[in-house]
């Protein structure tokens, strides 16, 4: 028997996994349930796990797997679970719900400054799996770990991993990886005006940098981000 809040959270997680291929963040869960802090979400997640409705996978960000739904939730959502024959000794079929997530591996090229520019990035440190909808089929992609807080008002925090599509052009308003003087790489919002490039921060503590076009080269455009908790 689930409480209303537990059922609401399970429903929200299930719908987001079906829509996006990945569970929502704790902040998104908190906002969806109108809770004041993430500690309430932690308690609800623990209760759902103890009751066998979800499973948390160790050492992975946003790693929540839906194991089953309550009987009274499935019909209301128009959900018809597919039953898979298992190897349980009593012959009872498993009620686990198969969730297929389209994930792609992209190389992590190091760290990118969302603040004062750092040295240009050129080597692969490791690979990371990202949801398939973050990458397009017509271009190469890579990931970078964000260092700094100049893009926090755009929802990009220190420590986030951003997924970038390689491209050499950008439209005004795009968040891009910009290479300055072939030496410094930075993550900023791009604007071009009167032969100058504006690299705008999303934090009032940082000033916009105005640079001649020949000093800036676009290395890619932001496609999405991954956040660990």
CSV table of C-alpha atoms in Angstrom, one decimal:
chain,number,residue,atom,x,y,z
A,1,UNK,CA,0.0,0.0,0.0
A,2,UNK,CA,1.5,3.3,-1.1
A,3,UNK,CA,0.8,6.7,0.3
A,4,UNK,CA,-0.4,9.4,-2.1
A,5,UNK,CA,3.0,11.1,-2.3
A,6,UNK,CA,4.8,7.8,-2.9
A,7,UNK,CA,2.3,7.0,-5.7
A,8,UNK,CA,2.7,10.5,-7.2
A,9,UNK,CA,6.5,10.2,-7.2
A,10,UNK,CA,6.4,6.7,-8.8
A,11,UNK,CA,4.0,8.0,-11.5
A,12,UNK,CA,6.2,11.0,-12.2
A,13,UNK,CA,9.4,8.8,-12.5
A,14,UNK,CA,7.6,6.3,-14.7
A,15,UNK,CA,6.3,9.0,-17.1
A,16,UNK,CA,9.7,10.7,-17.4
A,17,UNK,CA,11.5,7.5,-18.1
A,18,UNK,CA,9.0,6.7,-20.8
A,19,UNK,CA,9.3,10.2,-22.3
A,20,UNK,CA,13.0,10.9,-21.9
A,21,UNK,CA,14.7,7.6,-21.4
A,22,UNK,CA,16.2,8.7,-18.1
A,23,UNK,CA,14.7,9.3,-14.7
A,24,UNK,CA,14.2,12.9,-13.5
A,25,UNK,CA,16.7,14.6,-11.2
A,26,UNK,CA,16.0,14.9,-7.4
A,27,UNK,CA,15.4,18.7,-8.0
A,28,UNK,CA,12.8,17.9,-10.7
A,29,UNK,CA,11.1,15.4,-8.4
A,30,UNK,CA,11.1,17.9,-5.5
A,31,UNK,CA,9.5,20.5,-7.7
A,32,UNK,CA,6.9,18.1,-9.2
A,33,UNK,CA,5.7,17.0,-5.8
A,34,UNK,CA,6.0,20.6,-4.4
A,35,UNK,CA,8.3,19.6,-1.6
A,36,UNK,CA,10.5,22.0,0.2
A,37,UNK,CA,13.7,19.9,0.3
A,38,UNK,CA,15.3,16.9,-1.4
A,39,UNK,CA,15.4,15.1,1.9
A,40,UNK,CA,11.6,14.4,1.4
A,41,UNK,CA,12.4,12.9,-2.0
A,42,UNK,CA,15.1,10.7,-0.4
A,43,UNK,CA,12.6,9.3,2.1
A,44,UNK,CA,10.0,8.6,-0.7
A,45,UNK,CA,12.7,6.9,-2.9
A,46,UNK,CA,13.8,4.8,0.0
A,47,UNK,CA,10.2,3.8,0.8
A,48,UNK,CA,9.5,2.8,-2.9
A,49,UNK,CA,12.7,0.8,-2.9
A,50,UNK,CA,11.9,-1.0,0.3
A,51,UNK,CA,8.4,-1.9,-1.1
A,52,UNK,CA,10.0,-3.3,-4.3
A,53,UNK,CA,8.6,-0.8,-6.8
A,54,UNK,CA,12.0,0.7,-7.8
A,55,UNK,CA,15.6,-0.3,-7.7
A,56,UNK,CA,18.6,2.0,-7.4
A,57,UNK,CA,21.8,1.0,-9.2
A,58,UNK,CA,25.1,1.8,-7.5
A,59,UNK,CA,27.7,4.2,-8.9
A,60,UNK,CA,25.5,5.6,-11.6
A,61,UNK,CA,23.9,9.0,-11.8
A,62,UNK,CA,20.1,9.1,-11.9
A,63,UNK,CA,20.1,5.3,-11.8
A,64,UNK,CA,16.6,4.5,-10.8
A,65,UNK,CA,14.9,1.4,-12.4
A,66,UNK,CA,11.2,0.9,-12.2
A,67,UNK,CA,10.6,-2.7,-11.2
A,68,UNK,CA,6.8,-2.7,-11.1
A,69,UNK,CA,3.7,-0.5,-10.8
A,70,UNK,CA,0.8,-0.8,-8.4
A,71,UNK,CA,-2.2,-2.6,-9.8
A,72,UNK,CA,-4.4,0.5,-9.4
A,73,UNK,CA,-1.9,2.7,-11.4
A,74,UNK,CA,-1.5,0.7,-14.6
A,75,UNK,CA,-5.2,0.8,-15.9
A,76,UNK,CA,-5.4,4.5,-15.1
A,77,UNK,CA,-2.4,5.3,-17.2
A,78,UNK,CA,-3.5,2.9,-20.0
A,79,UNK,CA,-0.3,0.9,-19.3
A,80,UNK,CA,-0.3,-2.8,-20.2
A,81,UNK,CA,2.8,-4.4,-18.8
A,82,UNK,CA,4.5,-7.1,-20.9
A,83,UNK,CA,4.9,-10.2,-18.8
A,84,UNK,CA,8.2,-12.0,-19.2
A,85,UNK,CA,8.6,-15.7,-18.2
A,86,UNK,CA,11.2,-15.9,-15.6
A,87,UNK,CA,13.0,-18.7,-13.7
A,88,UNK,CA,11.3,-18.4,-10.4
A,89,UNK,CA,11.0,-21.8,-8.7
A,90,UNK,CA,7.2,-21.6,-8.3
A,91,UNK,CA,6.7,-20.9,-12.0
A,92,UNK,CA,5.1,-17.5,-11.4
A,93,UNK,CA,5.9,-15.1,-14.2
A,94,UNK,CA,8.0,-12.1,-13.3
A,95,UNK,CA,6.2,-8.7,-13.0
A,96,UNK,CA,9.3,-6.6,-13.7
A,97,UNK,CA,8.7,-4.0,-16.3
A,98,UNK,CA,11.3,-4.0,-19.1
A,99,UNK,CA,12.6,-0.5,-19.7
A,100,UNK,CA,14.7,0.0,-22.8
A,101,UNK,CA,16.9,3.1,-22.7
A,102,UNK,CA,18.6,4.3,-25.9
A,103,UNK,CA,22.1,5.3,-24.7
A,104,UNK,CA,25.1,6.4,-26.7
A,105,UNK,CA,28.7,6.6,-25.6
A,106,UNK,CA,30.6,9.8,-26.3
A,107,UNK,CA,34.2,10.7,-25.4
A,108,UNK,CA,34.8,13.0,-22.5
A,109,UNK,CA,37.4,15.5,-23.6
A,110,UNK,CA,38.3,16.9,-20.2
A,111,UNK,CA,37.1,20.1,-18.5
A,112,UNK,CA,35.6,23.3,-19.9
A,113,UNK,CA,35.6,26.6,-18.1
A,114,UNK,CA,32.2,28.2,-17.3
A,115,UNK,CA,34.1,31.1,-15.8
A,116,UNK,CA,37.6,32.3,-16.6
A,117,UNK,CA,38.7,30.4,-19.8
A,118,UNK,CA,41.1,27.5,-19.4
A,119,UNK,CA,43.5,25.8,-21.8
A,120,UNK,CA,42.1,24.3,-24.9
A,121,UNK,CA,40.9,20.8,-24.7
A,122,UNK,CA,42.2,18.1,-27.1
A,123,UNK,CA,42.5,14.7,-25.4
A,124,UNK,CA,40.0,12.0,-24.5
A,125,UNK,CA,40.0,11.1,-20.7
A,126,UNK,CA,37.2,8.5,-20.8
A,127,UNK,CA,33.7,7.8,-22.3
A,128,UNK,CA,30.3,8.4,-20.9
A,129,UNK,CA,26.8,7.1,-21.8
A,130,UNK,CA,24.2,9.7,-22.6
A,131,UNK,CA,20.5,9.4,-23.7
A,132,UNK,CA,20.1,8.9,-27.4
A,133,UNK,CA,17.9,12.0,-27.8
A,134,UNK,CA,20.9,14.2,-26.7
A,135,UNK,CA,22.8,13.3,-29.9
A,136,UNK,CA,21.9,13.7,-33.5
A,137,UNK,CA,22.6,11.3,-36.3
A,138,UNK,CA,24.3,13.8,-38.5
A,139,UNK,CA,27.3,14.9,-36.5
A,140,UNK,CA,30.1,13.9,-34.0
A,141,UNK,CA,29.6,14.6,-30.3
A,142,UNK,CA,31.7,14.8,-27.2
A,143,UNK,CA,31.3,15.6,-23.5
A,144,UNK,CA,33.1,18.0,-21.2
A,145,UNK,CA,33.1,18.4,-17.4
A,146,UNK,CA,32.1,22.0,-16.4
A,147,UNK,CA,34.4,24.0,-14.2
A,148,UNK,CA,33.1,27.2,-12.7
A,149,UNK,CA,29.8,28.9,-12.1
A,150,UNK,CA,29.4,31.5,-14.9
A,151,UNK,CA,26.5,29.6,-16.5
A,152,UNK,CA,24.4,28.8,-13.5
A,153,UNK,CA,21.5,31.0,-14.6
A,154,UNK,CA,21.3,28.7,-17.7
A,155,UNK,CA,21.0,25.7,-15.4
A,156,UNK,CA,24.6,24.6,-15.9
A,157,UNK,CA,26.5,24.0,-12.6
A,158,UNK,CA,30.0,23.4,-11.6
A,159,UNK,CA,30.7,19.6,-12.0
A,160,UNK,CA,28.0,19.0,-14.6
A,161,UNK,CA,28.9,17.1,-17.8
A,162,UNK,CA,27.8,18.9,-21.0
A,163,UNK,CA,27.1,17.1,-24.2
A,164,UNK,CA,28.4,19.0,-27.3
A,165,UNK,CA,27.7,18.6,-31.0
A,166,UNK,CA,30.8,19.4,-33.1
A,167,UNK,CA,30.2,22.3,-35.4
A,168,UNK,CA,32.0,25.4,-36.5
A,169,UNK,CA,29.0,27.8,-36.7
A,170,UNK,CA,26.4,29.0,-34.3
A,171,UNK,CA,23.3,31.1,-34.1
A,172,UNK,CA,22.8,34.0,-31.8
A,173,UNK,CA,21.7,32.8,-28.4
A,174,UNK,CA,23.3,29.3,-28.7
A,175,UNK,CA,25.5,28.1,-25.8
A,176,UNK,CA,28.7,27.1,-27.4
A,177,UNK,CA,32.3,25.9,-26.8
A,178,UNK,CA,34.4,28.8,-28.0
A,179,UNK,CA,38.1,28.6,-28.6
A,180,UNK,CA,39.8,32.0,-28.0
A,181,UNK,CA,43.1,32.8,-29.6
A,182,UNK,CA,43.5,29.0,-30.3
A,183,UNK,CA,44.5,28.6,-26.6
A,184,UNK,CA,41.5,29.0,-24.3
A,185,UNK,CA,38.3,27.1,-24.3
A,186,UNK,CA,35.2,28.4,-22.6
A,187,UNK,CA,31.4,27.6,-22.4
A,188,UNK,CA,29.3,30.7,-23.1
A,189,UNK,CA,26.3,32.0,-24.9
A,190,UNK,CA,27.2,33.2,-28.4
A,191,UNK,CA,26.2,36.5,-30.1
A,192,UNK,CA,27.6,38.1,-33.2
A,193,UNK,CA,27.2,41.8,-33.8
A,194,UNK,CA,29.0,44.3,-36.0
A,195,UNK,CA,32.1,42.2,-36.7
A,196,UNK,CA,32.5,41.3,-33.0
A,197,UNK,CA,31.7,38.2,-31.0
A,198,UNK,CA,30.1,38.5,-27.6
A,199,UNK,CA,30.7,35.6,-25.2
A,200,UNK,CA,28.0,36.0,-22.6
A,201,UNK,CA,28.0,34.5,-19.1
A,202,UNK,CA,24.7,33.5,-17.4
A,203,UNK,CA,25.8,34.9,-14.1
A,204,UNK,CA,25.7,38.6,-13.3
A,205,UNK,CA,29.0,38.2,-11.5
A,206,UNK,CA,30.8,37.8,-14.9
A,207,UNK,CA,31.1,40.4,-17.6
A,208,UNK,CA,30.4,39.7,-21.3
A,209,UNK,CA,33.6,39.3,-23.3
A,210,UNK,CA,33.7,41.2,-26.6
A,211,UNK,CA,36.2,39.8,-29.1
A,212,UNK,CA,37.0,40.3,-32.8
A,213,UNK,CA,35.7,37.5,-35.0
A,214,UNK,CA,39.2,36.4,-35.9
A,215,UNK,CA,40.0,35.6,-32.3
A,216,UNK,CA,37.1,33.2,-31.7
A,217,UNK,CA,36.5,29.8,-33.2
A,218,UNK,CA,33.3,27.8,-32.5
A,219,UNK,CA,34.1,24.2,-31.4
A,220,UNK,CA,30.5,23.0,-30.9
A,221,UNK,CA,27.0,23.7,-29.6
A,222,UNK,CA,25.4,22.5,-26.3
A,223,UNK,CA,23.0,19.6,-26.7
A,224,UNK,CA,22.3,18.6,-23.1
A,225,UNK,CA,23.9,17.9,-19.8
A,226,UNK,CA,24.2,15.2,-17.2
A,227,UNK,CA,24.2,15.9,-13.5
A,228,UNK,CA,25.4,13.6,-10.7
A,229,UNK,CA,24.0,13.8,-7.1
